[in-house]
Amino acid sequence: MIQSIKIIKYIRNFLLNNKELQKNVRPTSIFPLIANANTNFPYIVMQRTGIRANYSKAGLIDDNVTIEIICVSNDYS
């Protein structure tokens, strides 16, 4: 479970350091779970939607974590 939190932090840092993304989305417009009230477009919301443990005969191997990255804008482009 702790690793899935680290994954969200890693993805957020990746998005914050992406030069192409910085041209369109301010760093203060990337949120975990839910955007702040009255947030201006565009913004990004990230959330973990699932976690599944993988086991073998030897025990726990790893976790599969599913994360949604939702991009919100007031126009298609």
Tab-separated table of C-alpha atoms in Angstrom:
chain	number	residue	atom	x	y	z
A	1	MET	CA	0.000	0.000	0.000
A	2	ILE	CA	2.841	2.404	0.810
A	3	GLN	CA	4.353	1.750	-2.619
A	4	SER	CA	1.117	2.823	-4.326
A	5	ILE	CA	1.383	6.211	-2.590
A	6	LYS	CA	4.966	6.509	-3.825
A	7	ILE	CA	3.771	5.784	-7.362
A	8	ILE	CA	1.324	8.717	-7.226
A	9	LYS	CA	4.158	10.963	-5.990
A	10	TYR	CA	6.421	9.736	-8.807
A	11	ILE	CA	3.778	10.394	-11.463
A	12	ARG	CA	3.033	13.852	-10.034
A	13	ASN	CA	6.761	14.722	-10.096
A	14	PHE	CA	6.994	13.421	-13.662
A	15	LEU	CA	4.084	15.634	-14.718
A	16	LEU	CA	5.486	18.658	-12.885
A	17	ASN	CA	8.854	18.286	-14.649
A	18	ASN	CA	7.426	17.699	-18.129
A	19	LYS	CA	8.371	20.745	-20.248
A	20	GLU	CA	5.617	20.190	-22.843
A	21	LEU	CA	2.966	19.914	-20.163
A	22	GLN	CA	4.223	23.069	-18.437
A	23	LYS	CA	3.313	25.032	-21.576
A	24	ASN	CA	-0.367	24.239	-20.973
A	25	VAL	CA	-0.896	23.357	-17.304
A	26	ARG	CA	0.413	25.272	-14.306
A	27	PRO	CA	2.165	23.193	-11.610
A	28	THR	CA	-0.462	24.354	-9.115
A	29	SER	CA	-3.142	22.758	-11.321
A	30	ILE	CA	-2.160	19.119	-10.748
A	31	PHE	CA	-4.193	17.543	-7.947
A	32	PRO	CA	-4.505	14.194	-6.188
A	33	LEU	CA	-8.107	12.905	-6.000
A	34	ILE	CA	-10.062	16.148	-6.508
A	35	ALA	CA	-9.387	19.660	-7.793
A	36	ASN	CA	-9.748	22.666	-5.528
A	37	ALA	CA	-12.956	24.677	-5.782
A	38	ASN	CA	-12.935	27.341	-8.510
A	39	THR	CA	-9.851	25.895	-10.234
A	40	ASN	CA	-9.310	27.422	-13.667
A	41	PHE	CA	-8.998	25.256	-16.768
A	42	PRO	CA	-6.929	23.336	-17.713
A	43	TYR	CA	-6.076	21.083	-14.785
A	44	ILE	CA	-5.172	17.481	-14.044
A	45	VAL	CA	-6.561	15.141	-11.392
A	46	MET	CA	-4.847	11.854	-10.480
A	47	GLN	CA	-6.366	9.023	-8.504
A	48	ARG	CA	-5.582	5.427	-7.681
A	49	THR	CA	-8.488	3.318	-8.923
A	50	GLY	CA	-7.238	-0.123	-7.989
A	51	ILE	CA	-4.574	-2.209	-6.341
A	52	ARG	CA	-4.156	-5.967	-6.743
A	53	ALA	CA	-1.537	-8.131	-5.085
A	54	ASN	CA	0.271	-10.759	-7.172
A	55	TYR	CA	1.257	-13.935	-5.369
A	56	SER	CA	3.334	-16.969	-6.255
A	57	LYS	CA	4.094	-20.135	-4.336
A	58	ALA	CA	6.836	-18.176	-2.561
A	59	GLY	CA	4.402	-15.475	-1.420
A	60	LEU	CA	3.780	-11.880	-2.427
A	61	ILE	CA	5.595	-10.864	-5.619
A	62	ASP	CA	4.316	-7.341	-6.236
A	63	ASP	CA	1.258	-5.122	-6.493
A	64	ASN	CA	-0.478	-3.998	-9.663
A	65	VAL	CA	-1.652	-0.434	-9.191
A	66	THR	CA	-4.155	1.210	-11.534
A	67	ILE	CA	-4.049	5.002	-11.715
A	68	GLU	CA	-6.280	7.380	-13.667
A	69	ILE	CA	-4.932	10.688	-14.907
A	70	ILE	CA	-7.858	12.931	-15.807
A	71	CYS	CA	-7.164	15.994	-17.941
A	72	VAL	CA	-9.853	18.672	-17.750
A	73	SER	CA	-10.166	21.561	-20.171
A	74	ASN	CA	-12.800	23.923	-21.503
A	75	ASP	CA	-11.999	22.987	-25.121
A	76	TYR	CA	-10.994	19.854	-27.005
A	77	SER	CA	-7.558	20.975	-28.161
